[in-house]
Amino acid sequence: MPSSVDMKPMSYTLGIESTAHTFSIGLCDDEGNPLPSTSAFVRPVKGGIHPREAADHHAENCQSLIEQLFAKHSLKSEDISAIAFSQGPGLGPCLRIGASVARTISTAWEVPLIGVNHCVAHIEIGRQECDCSDPVLLYVSGGNTQIIARLEGKYRVLGETLDIGIGNMLDKFAREQGIPFPGGPVIEKNALRWITANPNSSLDDFSLPYAVQGMDLAFSGVLTAALMMVAKGAPLDAVCWSLQEHVFAACVEVAERALAHTGKSELLLGGGVACNQKLRNMSSMMAEQRDGECFVPEKKYCIDNGSMIAVLGRLRLISGNEMNIEDSKINQYMRTDSAEITWS
Ligand code: ATP
Ligand code: FE2
């Protein structure tokens, strides 16, 4: 056993996530292992998320979230060796809060600063947590729907939504039915209740437009059609079931094409909608039929979380990407393929 003199004290990378309705502070240790984050969520009572109100929420919650995180893991500021933040893509006012907090911490605690791509952070924590090496990521969240794979030194978007994110579509459908945010989990329960009570249901009776557009996806048409179906008197549970079947089949189809095109065998799910058991089952079935494998991180690492930002921040730092404050401007439209992959 090493003596206390030989033992190097553990140091941690702090990660700040603030792309949209979640403000989350997380950590990873100096081997890259994530520790659970502390998070606060904006839950709009009426309508969608308002970027400025969400930014105010993040600013109000920041200090207490950091204090809670440090208390939870018995840490002091001296234990932090680097600070990472989501630089984009996301809502400008929300991103700016996270970036300002990160710059302040970097200056006050004299630790390196690193901005990271939020979408890439989902992939890296998934790869690490699920122990897969070169997956196609099906990234399905509120604001994002992308199919991503590592090709020629970058993470490339092989397909994505042309209009709204799949989670926003589910939330909008739910809101119109009086279901509060987040609507996705309630739609999942309703759908399961319908198919359990009506196991012989046919999708022909609740047909909706298909969301696949080449390698891309589009969800507004299916949303409008589902709303009209309820308005015309179809049972809400049946429409929830049909909606899930249609939009998940579309995502899985594009993911399958991405696997075929790239020759990869691992499928990784990420984003809040990846908490859905139906999507998980459909994805696993598709991967198995191709003699591949489907991986899903724990829910706390599927949803937006600060720990994934810390994990990617550490990887970028140890592969030589420390950032000057002047380069730390946020980028609302940051593309997944904007940076070279400099880590293994
Ligand atoms: P991003 O900023 O990456 O777009 P986000 O702000 O939407 O992320 P997430 O936590 O990744 O945050 O995802 C939230 C979304 O996930 C919401 O739209 C919510 O309805 C959806 N969701 C959560 N659980 C489920 C579920 N079980 N089934 C379907 N959708 C779900
Ligand atoms: Fe996300």
Tab-separated table of N, CA, C and O in Angstrom, residues 94-160:
chain	number	residue	atom	x	y	z
A	94	CYS	N	-28.577	31.982	-21.648
A	94	CYS	CA	-28.260	30.894	-20.718
A	94	CYS	C	-26.767	30.551	-20.800
A	94	CYS	O	-26.087	30.402	-19.778
A	95	LEU	N	-26.263	30.440	-22.034
A	95	LEU	CA	-24.846	30.129	-22.219
A	95	LEU	C	-23.967	31.195	-21.576
A	95	LEU	O	-22.934	30.889	-20.970
A	96	ARG	N	-24.402	32.464	-21.692
A	96	ARG	CA	-23.575	33.565	-21.162
A	96	ARG	C	-23.412	33.474	-19.653
A	96	ARG	O	-22.361	33.802	-19.118
A	97	ILE	N	-24.455	33.010	-18.952
A	97	ILE	CA	-24.341	32.876	-17.481
A	97	ILE	C	-23.268	31.843	-17.147
A	97	ILE	O	-22.368	32.086	-16.344
A	98	GLY	N	-23.338	30.673	-17.784
A	98	GLY	CA	-22.351	29.617	-17.510
A	98	GLY	C	-20.941	30.077	-17.829
A	98	GLY	O	-20.005	29.847	-17.052
A	99	ALA	N	-20.784	30.766	-18.975
A	99	ALA	CA	-19.443	31.223	-19.381
A	99	ALA	C	-18.905	32.263	-18.397
A	99	ALA	O	-17.730	32.233	-18.030
A	100	SER	N	-19.782	33.178	-17.926
A	100	SER	CA	-19.307	34.210	-16.980
A	100	SER	C	-18.862	33.583	-15.670
A	100	SER	O	-17.840	33.961	-15.111
A	101	VAL	N	-19.638	32.618	-15.196
A	101	VAL	CA	-19.270	31.957	-13.931
A	101	VAL	C	-17.926	31.241	-14.119
A	101	VAL	O	-17.035	31.320	-13.260
A	102	ALA	N	-17.759	30.577	-15.256
A	102	ALA	CA	-16.513	29.833	-15.496
A	102	ALA	C	-15.317	30.783	-15.560
A	102	ALA	O	-14.266	30.520	-14.969
A	103	ARG	N	-15.476	31.919	-16.246
A	103	ARG	CA	-14.360	32.882	-16.333
A	103	ARG	C	-14.004	33.406	-14.945
A	103	ARG	O	-12.835	33.545	-14.596
A	104	THR	N	-15.047	33.688	-14.142
A	104	THR	CA	-14.803	34.216	-12.790
A	104	THR	C	-14.030	33.193	-11.959
A	104	THR	O	-13.051	33.537	-11.286
A	105	ILE	N	-14.459	31.945	-12.018
A	105	ILE	CA	-13.782	30.902	-11.228
A	105	ILE	C	-12.345	30.721	-11.710
A	105	ILE	O	-11.408	30.623	-10.918
A	106	SER	N	-12.163	30.725	-13.039
A	106	SER	CA	-10.823	30.539	-13.591
A	106	SER	C	-9.872	31.624	-13.090
A	106	SER	O	-8.740	31.352	-12.688
A	107	THR	N	-10.366	32.856	-13.064
A	107	THR	CA	-9.526	33.978	-12.638
A	107	THR	C	-9.302	33.939	-11.122
A	107	THR	O	-8.176	34.047	-10.646
A	108	ALA	N	-10.377	33.737	-10.368
A	108	ALA	CA	-10.275	33.819	-8.906
A	108	ALA	C	-9.457	32.655	-8.337
A	108	ALA	O	-8.674	32.844	-7.411
A	109	TRP	N	-9.647	31.461	-8.896
A	109	TRP	CA	-8.953	30.285	-8.331
A	109	TRP	C	-7.678	29.938	-9.109
A	109	TRP	O	-7.024	28.948	-8.832
A	110	GLU	N	-7.386	30.742	-10.137
A	110	GLU	CA	-6.178	30.557	-10.949
A	110	GLU	C	-6.074	29.138	-11.502
A	110	GLU	O	-5.104	28.418	-11.290
A	111	VAL	N	-7.165	28.725	-12.189
A	111	VAL	CA	-7.172	27.388	-12.821
A	111	VAL	C	-7.494	27.551	-14.312
A	111	VAL	O	-8.152	28.521	-14.711
A	112	PRO	N	-7.026	26.615	-15.154
A	112	PRO	CA	-7.280	26.733	-16.593
A	112	PRO	C	-8.765	26.711	-16.927
A	112	PRO	O	-9.562	26.047	-16.248
A	113	LEU	N	-9.079	27.430	-18.010
A	113	LEU	CA	-10.457	27.558	-18.483
A	113	LEU	C	-10.581	26.791	-19.793
A	113	LEU	O	-9.692	26.853	-20.637
A	114	ILE	N	-11.712	26.088	-19.970
A	114	ILE	CA	-11.904	25.394	-21.246
A	114	ILE	C	-13.384	25.365	-21.626
A	114	ILE	O	-14.226	24.963	-20.824
A	115	GLY	N	-13.703	25.847	-22.815
A	115	GLY	CA	-15.073	25.797	-23.322
A	115	GLY	C	-15.240	24.522	-24.135
A	115	GLY	O	-14.316	24.114	-24.845
A	116	VAL	N	-16.396	23.877	-24.020
A	116	VAL	CA	-16.590	22.618	-24.760
A	116	VAL	C	-17.906	22.635	-25.533
A	116	VAL	O	-18.808	23.416	-25.239
A	117	ASN	N	-17.981	21.744	-26.508
A	117	ASN	CA	-19.204	21.577	-27.293
A	117	ASN	C	-20.152	20.648	-26.536
A	117	ASN	O	-19.799	19.503	-26.224
A	118	HIS	N	-21.347	21.134	-26.287
A	118	HIS	CA	-22.340	20.408	-25.500
A	118	HIS	C	-22.679	19.033	-26.108
A	118	HIS	O	-22.784	18.032	-25.387
A	119	CYS	N	-22.850	18.974	-27.432
A	119	CYS	CA	-23.255	17.715	-28.082
A	119	CYS	C	-22.138	16.677	-27.961
A	119	CYS	O	-22.395	15.491	-27.702
A	120	VAL	N	-20.898	17.139	-28.124
A	120	VAL	CA	-19.754	16.221	-28.016
A	120	VAL	C	-19.636	15.707	-26.578
A	120	VAL	O	-19.263	14.550	-26.348
A	121	ALA	N	-20.003	16.554	-25.606
A	121	ALA	CA	-19.950	16.120	-24.203
A	121	ALA	C	-20.894	14.943	-23.963
A	121	ALA	O	-20.570	14.010	-23.220
A	122	HIS	N	-22.077	14.951	-24.622
A	122	HIS	CA	-22.991	13.805	-24.494
A	122	HIS	C	-22.312	12.525	-24.996
A	122	HIS	O	-22.468	11.459	-24.412
A	123	ILE	N	-21.578	12.626	-26.103
A	123	ILE	CA	-20.930	11.436	-26.654
A	123	ILE	C	-19.843	10.942	-25.712
A	123	ILE	O	-19.755	9.740	-25.427
A	124	GLU	N	-19.011	11.874	-25.220
A	124	GLU	CA	-17.859	11.426	-24.440
A	124	GLU	C	-18.265	10.808	-23.109
A	124	GLU	O	-17.687	9.801	-22.710
A	125	ILE	N	-19.276	11.364	-22.446
A	125	ILE	CA	-19.671	10.722	-21.177
A	125	ILE	C	-20.334	9.384	-21.474
A	125	ILE	O	-20.154	8.415	-20.736
A	126	GLY	N	-21.053	9.289	-22.589
A	126	GLY	CA	-21.677	8.011	-22.959
A	126	GLY	C	-20.641	6.956	-23.272
A	126	GLY	O	-20.731	5.819	-22.801
A	127	ARG	N	-19.622	7.330	-24.038
A	127	ARG	CA	-18.552	6.367	-24.378
A	127	ARG	C	-17.913	5.849	-23.107
A	127	ARG	O	-17.649	4.664	-22.947
A	128	GLN	N	-17.647	6.782	-22.200
A	128	GLN	CA	-16.947	6.409	-20.979
A	128	GLN	C	-17.821	5.562	-20.055
A	128	GLN	O	-17.398	4.522	-19.576
A	129	GLU	N	-19.056	6.015	-19.830
A	129	GLU	CA	-19.931	5.310	-18.887
A	129	GLU	C	-20.334	3.941	-19.405
A	129	GLU	O	-20.554	3.017	-18.637
A	130	CYS	N	-20.492	3.808	-20.724
A	130	CYS	CA	-20.975	2.541	-21.291
A	130	CYS	C	-19.827	1.681	-21.802
A	130	CYS	O	-20.058	0.579	-22.280
A	131	ASP	N	-18.605	2.227	-21.735
A	131	ASP	CA	-17.449	1.487	-22.193
A	131	ASP	C	-17.607	1.034	-23.655
A	131	ASP	O	-17.394	-0.120	-23.989
A	132	CYS	N	-18.039	1.935	-24.499
A	132	CYS	CA	-18.046	1.636	-25.938
A	132	CYS	C	-16.987	2.538	-26.583
A	132	CYS	O	-16.601	3.547	-26.006
A	133	SER	N	-16.505	2.179	-27.762
A	133	SER	CA	-15.342	2.911	-28.255
A	133	SER	C	-15.655	3.849	-29.417
A	133	SER	O	-15.226	4.995	-29.420
A	134	ASP	N	-16.388	3.377	-30.404
A	134	ASP	CA	-16.553	4.190	-31.611
A	134	ASP	C	-18.022	4.150	-32.063
A	134	ASP	O	-18.329	3.636	-33.137
A	135	PRO	N	-18.918	4.707	-31.233
A	135	PRO	CA	-20.346	4.543	-31.535
A	135	PRO	C	-20.892	5.564	-32.530
A	135	PRO	O	-20.278	6.606	-32.770
A	136	VAL	N	-22.060	5.241	-33.076
A	136	VAL	CA	-22.930	6.250	-33.680
A	136	VAL	C	-23.821	6.724	-32.534
A	136	VAL	O	-24.422	5.907	-31.837
A	137	LEU	N	-23.880	8.036	-32.306
A	137	LEU	CA	-24.721	8.571	-31.222
A	137	LEU	C	-26.060	9.024	-31.777
A	137	LEU	O	-26.106	9.813	-32.719
A	138	LEU	N	-27.123	8.509	-31.181
A	138	LEU	CA	-28.463	9.035	-31.454
A	138	LEU	C	-28.761	9.994	-30.297
A	138	LEU	O	-29.033	9.553	-29.178
A	139	TYR	N	-28.630	11.293	-30.582
A	139	TYR	CA	-28.736	12.319	-29.551
A	139	TYR	C	-30.123	12.957	-29.651
A	139	TYR	O	-30.416	13.668	-30.609
A	140	VAL	N	-30.960	12.624	-28.688
A	140	VAL	CA	-32.362	13.046	-28.734
A	140	VAL	C	-32.721	13.799	-27.447
A	140	VAL	O	-32.888	13.198	-26.392
A	141	SER	N	-32.815	15.129	-27.560
A	141	SER	CA	-33.126	15.919	-26.361
A	141	SER	C	-34.247	16.889	-26.701
A	141	SER	O	-34.902	16.756	-27.740
A	142	GLY	N	-34.452	17.879	-25.833
A	142	GLY	CA	-35.478	18.875	-26.112
A	142	GLY	C	-35.139	19.685	-27.352
A	142	GLY	O	-35.879	19.718	-28.327
A	143	GLY	N	-33.966	20.291	-27.325
A	143	GLY	CA	-33.579	21.201	-28.403
A	143	GLY	C	-32.822	20.547	-29.535
A	143	GLY	O	-32.658	21.153	-30.592
A	144	ASN	N	-32.311	19.350	-29.335
A	144	ASN	CA	-31.447	18.725	-30.340
A	144	ASN	C	-31.938	17.348	-30.763
A	144	ASN	O	-32.457	16.594	-29.940
A	145	THR	N	-31.774	17.052	-32.030
A	145	THR	CA	-31.953	15.680	-32.528
A	145	THR	C	-30.888	15.507	-33.608
A	145	THR	O	-30.969	16.129	-34.666
A	146	GLN	N	-29.873	14.728	-33.288
A	146	GLN	CA	-28.752	14.557	-34.227
A	146	GLN	C	-28.284	13.113	-34.206
A	146	GLN	O	-28.363	12.444	-33.173
A	147	ILE	N	-27.781	12.683	-35.353
A	147	ILE	CA	-27.130	11.378	-35.443
A	147	ILE	C	-25.669	11.692	-35.778
A	147	ILE	O	-25.380	12.313	-36.809
A	148	ILE	N	-24.771	11.302	-34.869
A	148	ILE	CA	-23.384	11.786	-34.921
A	148	ILE	C	-22.418	10.595	-34.933
A	148	ILE	O	-22.656	9.599	-34.241
A	149	ALA	N	-21.350	10.706	-35.689
A	149	ALA	CA	-20.320	9.651	-35.657
A	149	ALA	C	-18.948	10.271	-35.854
A	149	ALA	O	-18.805	11.332	-36.476
A	150	ARG	N	-17.939	9.591	-35.324
A	150	ARG	CA	-16.558	10.047	-35.467
A	150	ARG	C	-16.034	9.615	-36.831
A	150	ARG	O	-16.002	8.410	-37.129
A	151	LEU	N	-15.666	10.575	-37.662
A	151	LEU	CA	-15.148	10.278	-39.003
A	151	LEU	C	-14.027	11.262	-39.310
A	151	LEU	O	-14.223	12.474	-39.147
A	152	GLU	N	-12.905	10.751	-39.733
A	152	GLU	CA	-11.760	11.584	-40.141
A	152	GLU	C	-11.452	12.682	-39.129
A	152	GLU	O	-11.354	13.863	-39.485
A	153	GLY	N	-11.325	12.288	-37.867
A	153	GLY	CA	-10.819	13.219	-36.850
A	153	GLY	C	-11.818	14.206	-36.272
A	153	GLY	O	-11.446	15.063	-35.471
A	154	LYS	N	-13.084	14.096	-36.702
A	154	LYS	CA	-14.092	15.002	-36.119
A	154	LYS	C	-15.372	14.228	-35.856
A	154	LYS	O	-15.606	13.194	-36.490
A	155	TYR	N	-16.200	14.753	-34.954
A	155	TYR	CA	-17.542	14.201	-34.830
A	155	TYR	C	-18.413	14.874	-35.886
A	155	TYR	O	-18.545	16.107	-35.894
A	156	ARG	N	-18.967	14.067	-36.794
A	156	ARG	CA	-19.752	14.605	-37.907
A	156	ARG	C	-21.233	14.351	-37.676
A	156	ARG	O	-21.605	13.258	-37.213
A	157	VAL	N	-22.051	15.297	-38.074
A	157	VAL	CA	-23.504	15.123	-37.991
A	157	VAL	C	-23.953	14.464	-39.292
A	157	VAL	O	-23.853	15.058	-40.357
A	158	LEU	N	-24.445	13.230	-39.186
A	158	LEU	CA	-24.863	12.488	-40.390
A	158	LEU	C	-26.337	12.737	-40.705
A	158	LEU	O	-26.781	12.523	-41.834
A	159	GLY	N	-27.086	13.144	-39.689
A	159	GLY	CA	-28.505	13.453	-39.885
A	159	GLY	C	-28.970	14.270	-38.698
A	159	GLY	O	-28.410	14.150	-37.604
A	160	GLU	N	-29.974	15.124	-38.910
A	160	GLU	CA	-30.450	15.946	-37.794
A	160	GLU	C	-31.847	16.484	-38.100
A	160	GLU	O	-32.316	16.394	-39.242
